[in-house]
Amino acid sequence: MKRRPDILVTVALAATCALTLWRLQGPRPLPAEAPDAEFSAVRARTVLAGLIREGVPHPVGSAANRVVRDRILAAFRERRYQTEVQGRFVCNARPTCAEVENIIATPPGATGDLVFLAAHYDSVAAGPGASDDGAGVAALLEIARILNGSPGIAFLITDGEEAGLLGAEAFVADPYRLQRMRAVVNVEYRGTSGPSFLFETSRNNAALIAAAASSLRRPASTSLFPAIYDLLPNDTDLTVFKRAAKPAVNFAAIGGVDHYHTATDDLAHVDLETLQHHGENALSIARELAARPSLAAEQNAVFFDVLSFGIIRWPQRWTLFLVLGSLVLLVIGGPVRKPALHSLRFFLAAPAIAALLGFAAAAIWPRPTPWPSMAIAAMWAIGFLAAVLAAFLVRRFEARDVFIATGIGWHAAAIVLALALPGASYLFVFPAIIISLCVVTRLYELAPLAAAVVIFPLALMLHTALGRTGFVPAAVLIALVGTTFAFHFRSRHAALVTGSVALVATLLVFAGERRGTAPSTAHELDAPKVQATATRSGNRLTLRLRSPRQADTITASFDPAVRVVSVNGAAPAPLNPRRRPRPPVVTVYGHEAVIELETGGAVDVTIRDRTFGAGGAFTEHRIRF
């Protein structure tokens, strides 16, 4: 019977997509009756319900936050941990400042350095923060119950993260505490659901990824995540620990972003699969890091998970050699004939067509983006359609020549990424190696599977991570998968079938609701303005501010030429080098502030105080000193 590669590839890719969707759902949450030695999301959720039982916001400095703090302290003490509260007034680089109260829980009699499991307990002013990051705190309390004071692992529950990583800044400002931190595992949310992604690591992460590969039962991570994250201005508590040169890993969920930092980040929207995944990941890797004699490494790793079944990794410096060796194998297994070189137009045209169609779709898609699953399906359909259309450019060439040309294209892209962005190189390195093996063995159907394994998970999450910005990258990635098999669909009949299937899939695979935008209720009060006085000594100006109505925050915005020396005696933290310098805006969580400035002349300042409740009521005025 004649082998039908078009049918084989279609079935295999459909199965890979279904498997990807299933694996991205996360592990089954264990019930409250689960064995004591296992993490139970149901038990953790019960703990969370007790921590935030009022269901109200609890930003740093608020009375509600102190209530949550006391409950967390009591929970650690019930688990027989030694607890302390690290109180400190601290400022970040912006600077935003507050008196924070970190919770530190250590095993009884612990000495030496420790692996810290970290999360933050404050919320934004808009919502109760059940997932961000109450669920992270509850997960750590469930882990503390399991560990039962095991040596080597401690807990850091930071305050003021939502105000600008203030609790982490306070911790690293204490040399003794920082010295005891051997490594840190952070648990975060940028949403309320989805897999627990290991999305950030410290530099020279080879030892950390080795620990993750040997300990995580259901890993969801690639070296693309930390590579891209290092280029972005985004921050989490881990940013501060990385700046302090501590080995660090960060887990976060990004699904359910509609509830992120809103009033609906409540207990009802806590996802048990995500909580289970977070807990299992944090517990496993913390144990592994504590058990390893050394976490030192002098290089990064290139790595990716294979549908969450395991992690493939190699030292970053090997990447270029792997690609070049694979390219030699491709040439030897060829031969690379002239038609193959002409067929390169197919590899170049497919992502180009996908980008054009993706831009068009993004331009006409409704705003805000409704039906997110339909948007994802549409981009996938565009990607596959672009590859089929590009295949018509090489209708007169033999399939083997087109396949070899595709292999050359994948290798070229892999070389570029190996030099420019090594963390992303696996996207092309792994499929390129498999393509070379396919040329030698003539098992061409394996190439689409290799590409799908590394690209499908990323293409599925791009819309969740980037919104409509992810339309074009998703379409281009799927078109690249299409280059490994679309030349089998060069007849009009095959193209018609493919187009019909893509259209039906786009129409059927959709769900979700239109995202609403809550109207702003912030309003300026007819109330006494912030009282402001100033004294000058040379080029130093000391500004004293007080809110007569004892508002929750005071903000002072200055001209770009002004440098903030200190706030209430605390110097601003170093600026994240990925962030552009901006005119200083001092925010103090409290109703009094003493700001010391360095300036060469008169200073114009806009002063505002704000109350968390009452729709964010504020007063504002501008003054010159």
Coordinates of C-alpha atoms in Angstrom, one line a residue:
M1 CA 0.0 0.0 0.0
K2 CA 1.4 3.4 -1.0
R3 CA 2.3 5.6 2.0
R4 CA 0.2 8.8 2.2
P5 CA 2.4 11.4 3.9
D6 CA -0.3 14.1 3.8
I7 CA -2.7 11.9 5.8
L8 CA 0.0 10.6 8.2
V9 CA 1.2 14.2 8.9
T10 CA -2.3 15.6 9.3
V11 CA -3.3 12.9 11.8
A12 CA 0.0 13.1 13.7
L13 CA -0.2 16.9 14.0
A14 CA -3.8 16.8 15.2
A15 CA -2.8 14.3 17.8
T16 CA 0.2 16.5 18.9
C17 CA -2.1 19.5 19.2
A18 CA -4.6 17.6 21.3
L19 CA -1.8 16.3 23.5
T20 CA -0.4 19.8 23.9
L21 CA -3.8 21.2 25.0
W22 CA -4.2 18.3 27.5
R23 CA -0.7 18.7 29.0
L24 CA -1.1 22.5 29.3
Q25 CA -4.1 22.0 31.6
G26 CA -1.8 21.0 34.4
P27 CA -2.0 18.2 36.9
R28 CA -5.1 16.9 38.5
P29 CA -5.7 18.7 41.9
L30 CA -5.4 16.4 44.8
P31 CA -8.2 16.3 47.4
A32 CA -8.0 17.2 51.1
E33 CA -7.8 13.4 51.8
A34 CA -4.5 13.1 49.8
P35 CA -1.5 11.6 51.7
D36 CA 0.1 14.0 54.1
A37 CA 3.4 13.8 52.1
E38 CA 1.8 15.0 48.9
F39 CA 0.8 18.6 47.9
S40 CA -3.0 19.1 47.9
A41 CA -4.4 22.1 46.0
V42 CA -7.7 21.6 47.9
R43 CA -5.9 21.9 51.3
A44 CA -4.0 24.9 50.0
R45 CA -7.2 26.6 48.9
T46 CA -8.7 26.0 52.3
V47 CA -5.7 27.8 53.8
L48 CA -6.2 30.6 51.3
A49 CA -9.9 31.0 52.3
G50 CA -8.8 31.5 55.9
L51 CA -6.1 34.1 55.0
I52 CA -8.4 36.4 52.9
R53 CA -11.8 35.5 54.5
E54 CA -13.1 39.1 54.2
G55 CA -12.4 39.2 50.5
V56 CA -11.1 42.8 50.6
P57 CA -8.0 44.4 49.1
H58 CA -5.0 44.6 51.4
P59 CA -2.3 46.8 49.9
V60 CA 0.9 47.5 51.7
G61 CA 0.5 49.7 54.8
S62 CA -3.3 49.0 55.1
A63 CA -4.9 47.6 58.2
A64 CA -6.3 44.7 56.2
N65 CA -2.7 43.8 55.2
R66 CA -1.7 43.6 58.8
V67 CA -4.6 41.2 59.5
V68 CA -3.4 38.9 56.6
R69 CA 0.2 39.2 58.0
D70 CA -0.8 38.0 61.4
R71 CA -2.7 35.1 60.0
I72 CA 0.3 34.0 57.9
L73 CA 2.5 34.2 61.0
A74 CA 0.1 32.1 63.0
A75 CA -0.1 29.5 60.2
F76 CA 3.7 29.1 60.1
R77 CA 3.9 28.8 63.9
E78 CA 1.2 26.1 63.8
R79 CA 3.6 24.3 61.4
R80 CA 6.4 24.7 64.0
Y81 CA 8.5 27.2 62.2
Q82 CA 10.5 30.0 63.8
T83 CA 9.0 33.3 62.5
E84 CA 10.1 36.9 62.5
V85 CA 8.8 40.1 60.9
Q86 CA 11.4 42.2 59.1
G87 CA 10.2 45.7 59.3
R88 CA 11.9 48.3 57.2
F89 CA 11.2 51.6 55.4
V90 CA 12.5 51.1 51.9
C91 CA 12.4 52.6 48.4
N92 CA 12.7 51.2 45.0
A93 CA 14.4 53.0 42.0
R94 CA 11.3 55.0 40.9
P95 CA 11.2 55.7 43.9
T96 CA 8.2 54.2 45.5
C97 CA 8.5 53.9 49.3
A98 CA 6.8 52.2 52.2
E99 CA 7.3 50.6 55.6
V100 CA 7.1 46.9 54.7
E101 CA 6.8 43.9 57.0
N102 CA 8.3 40.8 55.5
I103 CA 7.6 37.4 57.1
I104 CA 10.5 35.1 57.4
A105 CA 9.9 31.5 58.6
T106 CA 12.9 29.2 59.2
P107 CA 13.2 25.6 60.4
P108 CA 13.8 25.3 64.2
G109 CA 17.5 25.7 65.0
A110 CA 18.4 26.3 61.3
T111 CA 22.0 27.4 60.7
G112 CA 24.0 28.1 57.6
D113 CA 22.5 29.1 54.2
L114 CA 19.0 28.2 53.1
V115 CA 16.9 27.8 50.0
F116 CA 14.1 30.3 50.3
L117 CA 10.6 29.7 48.9
A118 CA 9.1 33.1 48.3
A119 CA 5.8 34.7 47.5
H120 CA 4.2 38.1 48.4
Y121 CA 1.1 38.6 50.6
D122 CA 0.1 42.2 49.7
S123 CA -2.6 42.8 47.0
V124 CA -3.3 45.7 44.7
A125 CA -5.9 48.2 45.8
A126 CA -8.3 47.0 43.2
G127 CA -9.0 43.6 44.5
P128 CA -8.4 40.9 47.2
G129 CA -5.4 39.3 45.4
A130 CA -6.7 35.7 45.8
S131 CA -4.4 34.4 43.1
D132 CA -1.9 37.2 42.9
D133 CA -0.4 36.2 45.2
G134 CA -2.6 34.8 47.9
A135 CA -2.6 31.4 46.2
G136 CA 1.2 31.6 46.1
V137 CA 1.3 32.1 49.9
A138 CA -1.2 29.3 50.5
A139 CA 0.9 27.0 48.3
L140 CA 4.0 27.8 50.4
L141 CA 2.0 27.1 53.7
E142 CA 0.9 23.7 52.3
I143 CA 4.6 23.0 51.4
A144 CA 5.6 24.1 54.9
R145 CA 3.2 21.6 56.4
I146 CA 4.7 18.8 54.2
L147 CA 8.3 19.7 55.0
N148 CA 7.5 19.9 58.7
G149 CA 10.6 21.9 59.5
S150 CA 13.0 20.0 57.3
P151 CA 16.4 21.6 57.3
G152 CA 17.7 23.6 54.4
I153 CA 14.5 25.2 53.2
A154 CA 13.0 28.4 54.6
F155 CA 10.2 30.8 53.6
L156 CA 10.1 34.5 52.7
I157 CA 6.7 36.1 52.3
T158 CA 7.3 39.6 51.1
D159 CA 5.3 42.7 51.6
G160 CA 4.9 45.6 49.2
E161 CA 5.6 43.7 45.9
E162 CA 2.6 45.3 44.2
A163 CA 3.9 48.7 45.2
G164 CA 7.2 48.0 43.4
L165 CA 9.1 45.0 44.8
L166 CA 9.6 46.8 48.1
G167 CA 9.7 43.7 50.4
A168 CA 12.4 42.1 48.2
E169 CA 14.4 45.4 48.3
A170 CA 14.1 45.4 52.1
F171 CA 15.4 41.8 52.3
V172 CA 18.5 42.3 50.1
A173 CA 19.3 45.5 52.1
D174 CA 20.0 43.4 55.1
P175 CA 23.5 41.8 54.6
Y176 CA 23.0 39.1 57.3
R177 CA 19.7 37.8 55.8
L178 CA 21.0 38.1 52.3
Q179 CA 24.1 36.1 53.1
R180 CA 21.9 33.2 54.4
M181 CA 20.0 33.0 51.1
R182 CA 21.6 30.1 49.1
A183 CA 18.9 30.3 46.4
V184 CA 15.3 31.4 45.9
V185 CA 12.3 29.9 44.3
N186 CA 9.6 32.5 43.7
V187 CA 5.9 31.8 43.1
E188 CA 3.9 34.4 41.2
Y189 CA 0.7 35.0 39.2
R190 CA 0.0 37.2 36.2
G191 CA -3.5 35.9 35.9
T192 CA -5.5 33.3 37.7
S193 CA -5.1 30.1 35.7
G194 CA -2.9 28.1 33.3
P195 CA 0.2 26.1 33.7
S196 CA 2.9 26.9 36.2
F197 CA 5.6 28.2 33.8
L198 CA 9.2 28.3 34.9
F199 CA 9.6 31.6 33.1
E200 CA 12.6 33.3 34.7
T201 CA 16.0 32.3 36.0
S202 CA 19.1 34.0 37.2
R203 CA 22.1 34.2 34.9
N204 CA 24.4 31.2 34.4
N205 CA 21.4 28.9 34.9
A206 CA 22.8 25.6 33.8
A207 CA 22.8 24.1 37.4
L208 CA 19.3 25.4 38.0
I209 CA 17.9 23.9 34.8
A210 CA 19.7 20.6 35.7
A211 CA 17.8 20.7 39.0
A212 CA 14.5 21.5 37.3
A213 CA 15.0 18.6 34.7
S214 CA 15.6 16.1 37.5
S215 CA 12.9 17.2 39.9
L216 CA 9.9 18.6 38.0
R217 CA 7.2 16.0 37.3
R218 CA 5.4 18.2 34.8
P219 CA 7.8 20.9 33.6
A220 CA 6.6 23.8 31.5
S221 CA 9.6 25.9 30.5
T222 CA 11.9 26.9 27.7
S223 CA 15.1 28.9 27.6
L224 CA 13.1 31.4 25.4
F225 CA 11.3 32.6 28.4
P226 CA 14.2 33.9 30.5
A227 CA 16.0 35.1 27.3
I228 CA 13.0 37.3 26.3
Y229 CA 12.3 38.3 29.9
D230 CA 15.8 39.6 30.3
L231 CA 15.2 42.0 27.4
L232 CA 12.0 43.4 28.8
P233 CA 11.5 46.1 31.5
N234 CA 9.2 43.9 33.5
D235 CA 10.0 43.1 37.1
T236 CA 9.1 40.7 39.8
D237 CA 10.6 40.1 43.3
L238 CA 13.1 37.8 41.5
T239 CA 14.5 40.9 39.7
V240 CA 15.9 42.1 43.1
F241 CA 17.3 38.7 44.0
K242 CA 19.0 38.4 40.6
R243 CA 20.5 41.8 41.1
A244 CA 22.0 40.5 44.4
A245 CA 23.6 37.6 42.4
K246 CA 21.5 34.9 44.0
P247 CA 20.6 31.7 42.1
A248 CA 16.9 32.1 41.4
V249 CA 13.9 30.6 39.6
N250 CA 10.5 32.0 39.1
F251 CA 7.2 30.2 38.5
A252 CA 4.1 32.1 37.2
A253 CA 0.7 31.4 35.6
I254 CA -0.5 33.8 32.9
G255 CA -4.0 32.5 32.1
G256 CA -7.2 34.2 33.1
V257 CA -5.6 37.6 32.7
D258 CA -9.1 39.3 32.6
H259 CA -9.2 38.9 36.4
Y260 CA -5.6 40.0 37.0
H261 CA -5.4 43.1 39.3
T262 CA -9.1 43.4 39.4
A263 CA -11.9 42.9 41.9
T264 CA -12.6 39.5 40.4
D265 CA -9.2 38.2 41.5
D266 CA -11.1 36.5 44.2
L267 CA -11.5 33.0 45.8
A268 CA -14.0 32.0 43.2
H269 CA -11.5 32.4 40.4
V270 CA -8.6 30.5 41.9
D271 CA -7.8 27.6 39.6
L272 CA -7.1 24.4 41.4
E273 CA -5.1 22.9 38.5
T274 CA -2.8 25.9 38.6
L275 CA -2.4 25.8 42.3
Q276 CA -1.6 22.1 42.2
H277 CA 1.0 22.7 39.5
H278 CA 2.6 25.6 41.4
G279 CA 2.8 23.6 44.6
E280 CA 4.3 20.5 43.0
N281 CA 6.9 22.5 41.1
A282 CA 7.9 24.7 44.0
L283 CA 8.2 21.8 46.5
S284 CA 10.1 19.5 44.0
I285 CA 12.7 22.1 42.9
A286 CA 13.2 23.5 46.4
R287 CA 14.1 20.0 47.7
E288 CA 16.4 19.4 44.8
L289 CA 18.2 22.7 45.2
A290 CA 18.6 22.1 48.9
A291 CA 20.1 18.6 48.3
R292 CA 22.6 19.7 45.7
P293 CA 26.1 20.3 47.0
S294 CA 26.7 23.2 44.6
L295 CA 24.5 25.5 42.5
A296 CA 27.4 27.3 40.8
A297 CA 27.5 27.4 37.0
E298 CA 29.5 29.5 34.6
Q299 CA 27.1 29.3 31.6
N300 CA 23.5 29.3 30.6
A301 CA 21.6 26.2 29.3
V302 CA 19.5 26.0 26.2
F303 CA 16.5 24.0 27.1
F304 CA 12.8 23.2 26.4
D305 CA 10.2 20.8 27.7
V306 CA 8.7 18.1 25.5
L307 CA 5.0 18.5 26.0
S308 CA 5.7 18.7 29.8
F309 CA 7.0 15.2 29.9
G310 CA 10.6 16.2 30.5
I311 CA 13.3 18.7 29.7
I312 CA 15.8 18.5 26.9
R313 CA 18.9 20.7 27.6
W314 CA 22.4 21.3 26.6
P315 CA 25.1 23.9 27.4
Q316 CA 24.6 27.1 25.5
R317 CA 28.1 27.0 24.1
W318 CA 27.3 23.7 22.3
T319 CA 24.5 25.3 20.2
L320 CA 26.5 26.5 17.2
F321 CA 28.5 23.2 17.0
L322 CA 25.2 21.2 17.1
V323 CA 23.8 23.2 14.3
L324 CA 26.9 23.0 12.1
G325 CA 27.2 19.3 12.7
S326 CA 23.6 18.8 11.7
L327 CA 24.1 20.9 8.6
V328 CA 27.0 18.7 7.5
L329 CA 24.8 15.7 8.0
L330 CA 22.1 17.3 5.9
V331 CA 24.5 18.0 3.1
I332 CA 26.0 14.5 3.2
G333 CA 22.6 12.9 3.3
G334 CA 21.3 15.1 0.4
P335 CA 22.7 15.6 -2.1
V336 CA 21.9 19.3 -2.2
R337 CA 21.0 19.8 -5.9
K338 CA 20.2 23.0 -7.8
P339 CA 16.4 22.5 -7.5
A340 CA 16.8 22.4 -3.7
L341 CA 18.4 25.8 -3.7
H342 CA 15.6 27.2 -5.9
S343 CA 13.1 25.7 -3.4
L344 CA 14.4 28.0 -0.6
R345 CA 11.7 30.4 -1.9
F346 CA 9.1 28.2 -0.3
F347 CA 10.8 28.4 3.2
L348 CA 11.0 32.2 2.9
A349 CA 7.6 32.8 1.4
A350 CA 5.5 30.8 4.0
P351 CA 6.3 33.0 7.1
A352 CA 6.2 36.1 4.9
I353 CA 2.7 35.3 3.7
A354 CA 1.6 34.4 7.3
A355 CA 2.9 37.7 8.6
L356 CA 1.0 39.7 6.0
L357 CA -2.2 37.8 6.6
G358 CA -1.7 38.0 10.4
F359 CA -1.2 41.8 10.2
A360 CA -4.5 42.0 8.2
A361 CA -6.4 39.8 10.7
A362 CA -5.0 41.8 13.7
A363 CA -6.1 45.0 12.0
I364 CA -9.7 43.9 11.5
W365 CA -10.2 41.8 14.7
P366 CA -12.5 43.6 17.2
R367 CA -11.1 45.5 20.1
P368 CA -11.0 44.5 22.9
T369 CA -10.3 41.0 21.6
P370 CA -13.4 38.8 21.9
W371 CA -13.4 35.0 21.6
P372 CA -9.7 34.4 22.5
S373 CA -9.8 30.8 21.5
M374 CA -11.2 31.7 18.1
A375 CA -8.5 34.2 17.6
I376 CA -5.9 31.5 18.3
A377 CA -7.6 29.1 15.9
A378 CA -7.7 31.9 13.2
M379 CA -3.9 32.5 13.5
W380 CA -3.2 28.8 13.3
A381 CA -5.4 28.5 10.2
I382 CA -3.6 31.5 8.6
G383 CA -0.2 29.9 9.4
F384 CA -1.1 26.6 7.8
L385 CA -2.8 28.3 4.8
A386 CA 0.3 30.5 4.2
A387 CA 2.5 27.4 4.1
V388 CA 0.1 25.7 1.6
L389 CA 0.0 28.8 -0.6
A390 CA 3.8 29.0 -0.5
A391 CA 4.0 25.4 -1.6
F392 CA 2.5 26.3 -5.0
L393 CA 5.8 28.1 -5.7
V394 CA 7.6 24.8 -5.8
R395 CA 5.0 22.6 -7.5
R396 CA 7.4 21.5 -10.3
F397 CA 10.2 20.4 -7.9
E398 CA 10.5 17.0 -6.3
A399 CA 9.4 16.6 -2.7
R400 CA 12.9 15.6 -1.5
D401 CA 14.5 18.7 -3.0
V402 CA 11.9 20.9 -1.3
F403 CA 12.4 19.1 2.0
I404 CA 16.2 19.6 1.8
A405 CA 15.7 23.3 1.0
T406 CA 13.5 23.5 4.1
G407 CA 16.2 21.9 6.1
I408 CA 18.7 24.5 4.9
G409 CA 16.3 27.3 5.9
W410 CA 15.8 25.8 9.4
H411 CA 19.6 25.5 9.8
A412 CA 20.2 29.1 8.7
A413 CA 17.6 30.4 11.2
A414 CA 19.2 28.2 13.9
I415 CA 22.6 29.7 13.3
V416 CA 21.3 33.2 13.4
L417 CA 19.5 32.6 16.7
A418 CA 22.5 30.7 18.1
L419 CA 24.6 33.9 17.6
A420 CA 21.9 36.6 18.4
L421 CA 19.5 35.1 21.0
P422 CA 20.8 31.6 22.1
G423 CA 17.9 31.0 24.5
A424 CA 15.5 31.0 21.5
S425 CA 17.7 28.9 19.3
Y426 CA 16.1 25.5 20.4
L427 CA 13.0 26.5 18.3
F428 CA 15.1 25.9 15.2
V429 CA 18.0 23.7 16.4
F430 CA 15.9 20.7 17.5
P431 CA 13.7 20.6 14.3
A432 CA 16.9 21.2 12.1
I433 CA 18.6 18.2 13.7
I434 CA 15.5 16.0 13.2
I435 CA 15.2 17.2 9.5
S436 CA 18.8 16.1 8.9
L437 CA 18.1 12.7 10.4
C438 CA 15.0 12.5 8.2
V439 CA 17.0 13.1 5.1
V440 CA 19.3 10.3 6.0
T441 CA 16.6 7.8 7.0
R442 CA 13.9 9.1 4.5
L443 CA 11.3 9.2 7.3
Y444 CA 10.2 12.7 6.4
E445 CA 7.0 12.5 8.5
L446 CA 9.0 12.9 11.7
A447 CA 10.1 16.5 10.8
P448 CA 6.6 18.1 11.3
L449 CA 6.3 16.3 14.7
A450 CA 9.7 17.7 15.8
A451 CA 8.7 21.2 14.8
A452 CA 5.2 20.8 16.4
V453 CA 6.6 19.6 19.8
V454 CA 8.6 22.8 20.3
I455 CA 6.3 25.3 18.5
F456 CA 2.7 24.3 19.3
P457 CA 2.9 25.0 23.1
L458 CA 4.4 28.5 22.4
A459 CA 1.9 29.3 19.6
L460 CA -1.0 28.4 21.9
M461 CA 0.2 30.7 24.7
L462 CA 1.2 33.7 22.7
H463 CA -2.3 35.3 22.7
T464 CA -2.6 34.7 26.4
A465 CA 0.8 36.3 27.0
L466 CA 0.7 39.1 24.5
G467 CA -2.9 39.7 23.5
R468 CA -3.4 40.8 19.9
T469 CA 0.3 41.5 19.7
G470 CA 0.8 37.8 19.6
F471 CA -1.4 37.3 16.4
V472 CA 1.5 37.7 13.9
P473 CA 4.1 35.7 15.8
A474 CA 1.7 32.8 16.2
A475 CA 0.8 32.8 12.5
V476 CA 4.5 32.9 11.6
L477 CA 5.4 30.1 13.9
I478 CA 2.6 27.8 12.6
A479 CA 3.7 28.6 9.0
L480 CA 7.2 27.5 9.9
V481 CA 5.7 24.2 11.1
G482 CA 3.9 24.1 7.8
T483 CA 7.1 24.3 5.9
T484 CA 8.1 20.8 7.0
F485 CA 5.1 19.2 5.3
A486 CA 3.0 21.6 3.2
F487 CA 4.8 20.6 0.0
H488 CA 2.7 17.4 0.2
F489 CA -0.4 19.6 -0.4
R490 CA 0.6 21.1 -3.7
S491 CA -2.4 19.9 -5.7
R492 CA -5.6 22.0 -5.9
H493 CA -7.6 19.2 -4.3
A494 CA -5.3 19.0 -1.3
A495 CA -5.2 22.7 -0.9
L496 CA -9.0 22.9 -1.0
V497 CA -9.3 20.2 1.7
T498 CA -6.7 21.9 3.8
G499 CA -8.4 25.3 3.5
S500 CA -11.8 23.8 4.3
V501 CA -10.5 22.0 7.4
A502 CA -8.8 25.2 8.6
L503 CA -12.0 27.2 8.1
V504 CA -14.1 24.7 9.9
A505 CA -11.6 24.5 12.8
T506 CA -11.6 28.3 13.0
L507 CA -15.4 28.5 13.3
L508 CA -15.7 25.6 15.7
V509 CA -12.8 26.0 18.1
F510 CA -13.7 29.2 19.9
A511 CA -15.0 30.1 23.4
G512 CA -14.7 32.9 25.9
E513 CA -16.4 36.2 26.5
R514 CA -15.7 39.8 25.5
R515 CA -13.5 41.4 28.0
G516 CA -15.1 44.4 29.7
T517 CA -13.3 47.5 30.9
A518 CA -14.6 48.8 34.2
P519 CA -15.3 52.5 34.1
S520 CA -12.9 54.7 36.2
T521 CA -14.5 56.0 39.3
A522 CA -11.4 58.0 40.5
H523 CA -12.4 61.6 41.4
E524 CA -10.8 64.6 42.9
L525 CA -12.0 65.6 46.4
D526 CA -13.0 69.1 47.5
A527 CA -10.8 68.7 50.6
P528 CA -7.6 70.2 52.2
K529 CA -4.6 69.7 49.9
V530 CA -1.4 68.1 51.0
Q531 CA 0.6 70.4 53.3
A532 CA 4.0 71.1 51.9
T533 CA 7.0 73.0 53.3
A534 CA 10.6 73.1 52.1
T535 CA 14.0 74.1 53.3
R536 CA 17.1 74.6 51.1
S537 CA 20.8 74.2 51.8
G538 CA 23.0 74.8 48.7
N539 CA 21.8 72.5 46.0
R540 CA 19.8 70.3 48.5
L541 CA 16.1 70.8 48.9
T542 CA 14.2 69.1 51.7
L543 CA 10.5 68.8 51.1
R544 CA 8.1 67.9 53.9
L545 CA 4.7 66.6 53.0
R546 CA 1.6 65.7 55.1
S547 CA -1.9 64.7 54.1
P548 CA -4.3 66.4 56.5
R549 CA -7.0 63.7 55.7
Q550 CA -4.4 60.9 56.3
A551 CA -4.7 59.5 52.8
D552 CA -3.2 56.1 52.0
T553 CA -0.5 57.5 49.6
I554 CA 1.3 60.7 48.8
T555 CA 2.8 61.2 45.3
A556 CA 5.2 64.0 44.3
S557 CA 6.1 64.4 40.6
F558 CA 9.2 66.4 39.7
D559 CA 11.1 67.9 36.7
P560 CA 13.6 65.6 35.0
A561 CA 16.6 67.6 36.3
V562 CA 15.8 66.7 39.9
R563 CA 17.6 63.8 41.6
V564 CA 16.0 62.1 44.6
V565 CA 18.6 61.6 47.3
S566 CA 16.4 60.0 50.0
V567 CA 12.8 59.5 51.2
N568 CA 12.3 59.4 54.9
G569 CA 16.0 58.7 55.2
A570 CA 16.0 55.7 52.7
A571 CA 18.0 56.0 49.5
P572 CA 16.3 54.7 46.3
A573 CA 17.4 51.3 45.0
P574 CA 19.5 51.0 41.8
L575 CA 17.6 51.4 38.5
N576 CA 16.8 48.3 36.5
P577 CA 19.2 48.7 33.5
R578 CA 16.4 47.5 31.2
R579 CA 14.2 50.5 32.2
R580 CA 14.6 53.9 30.7
P581 CA 15.3 56.7 33.1
R582 CA 12.1 58.8 33.7
P583 CA 11.3 62.0 35.5
P584 CA 11.3 61.2 39.2
V585 CA 7.9 60.4 40.8
V586 CA 8.1 59.7 44.5
T587 CA 5.2 57.7 45.9
V588 CA 5.0 57.1 49.7
Y589 CA 2.6 54.6 51.2
G590 CA 1.6 56.7 54.2
H591 CA 0.3 60.2 54.9
E592 CA 3.7 61.8 55.7
A593 CA 7.0 62.1 53.7
V594 CA 10.3 63.8 54.0
I595 CA 12.0 64.0 50.5
E596 CA 15.5 65.2 50.1
L597 CA 16.3 66.4 46.5
E598 CA 19.4 67.5 44.7
T599 CA 18.6 70.4 42.3
G600 CA 20.3 73.4 40.8
G601 CA 17.4 75.8 40.9
A602 CA 13.6 76.2 41.5
V603 CA 11.6 73.0 41.5
D604 CA 8.1 72.6 40.2
V605 CA 6.3 69.7 41.9
T606 CA 2.8 68.2 41.5
I607 CA 1.6 66.7 44.7
R608 CA -1.3 64.3 45.1
D609 CA -2.7 62.2 47.9
R610 CA -4.9 59.2 47.3
T611 CA -7.3 57.0 49.2
F612 CA -7.6 53.3 48.2
G613 CA -11.3 53.2 48.8
A614 CA -14.0 55.5 47.6
G615 CA -13.0 54.9 44.0
G616 CA -9.5 56.2 44.4
A617 CA -10.4 59.6 45.6
F618 CA -7.6 62.1 45.6
T619 CA -6.5 65.8 46.0
E620 CA -3.9 67.4 43.8
H621 CA -2.1 70.7 43.4
R622 CA 1.0 72.1 41.8
I623 CA 3.6 74.3 43.6
R624 CA 7.1 75.8 43.0
F625 CA 9.9 75.8 45.6

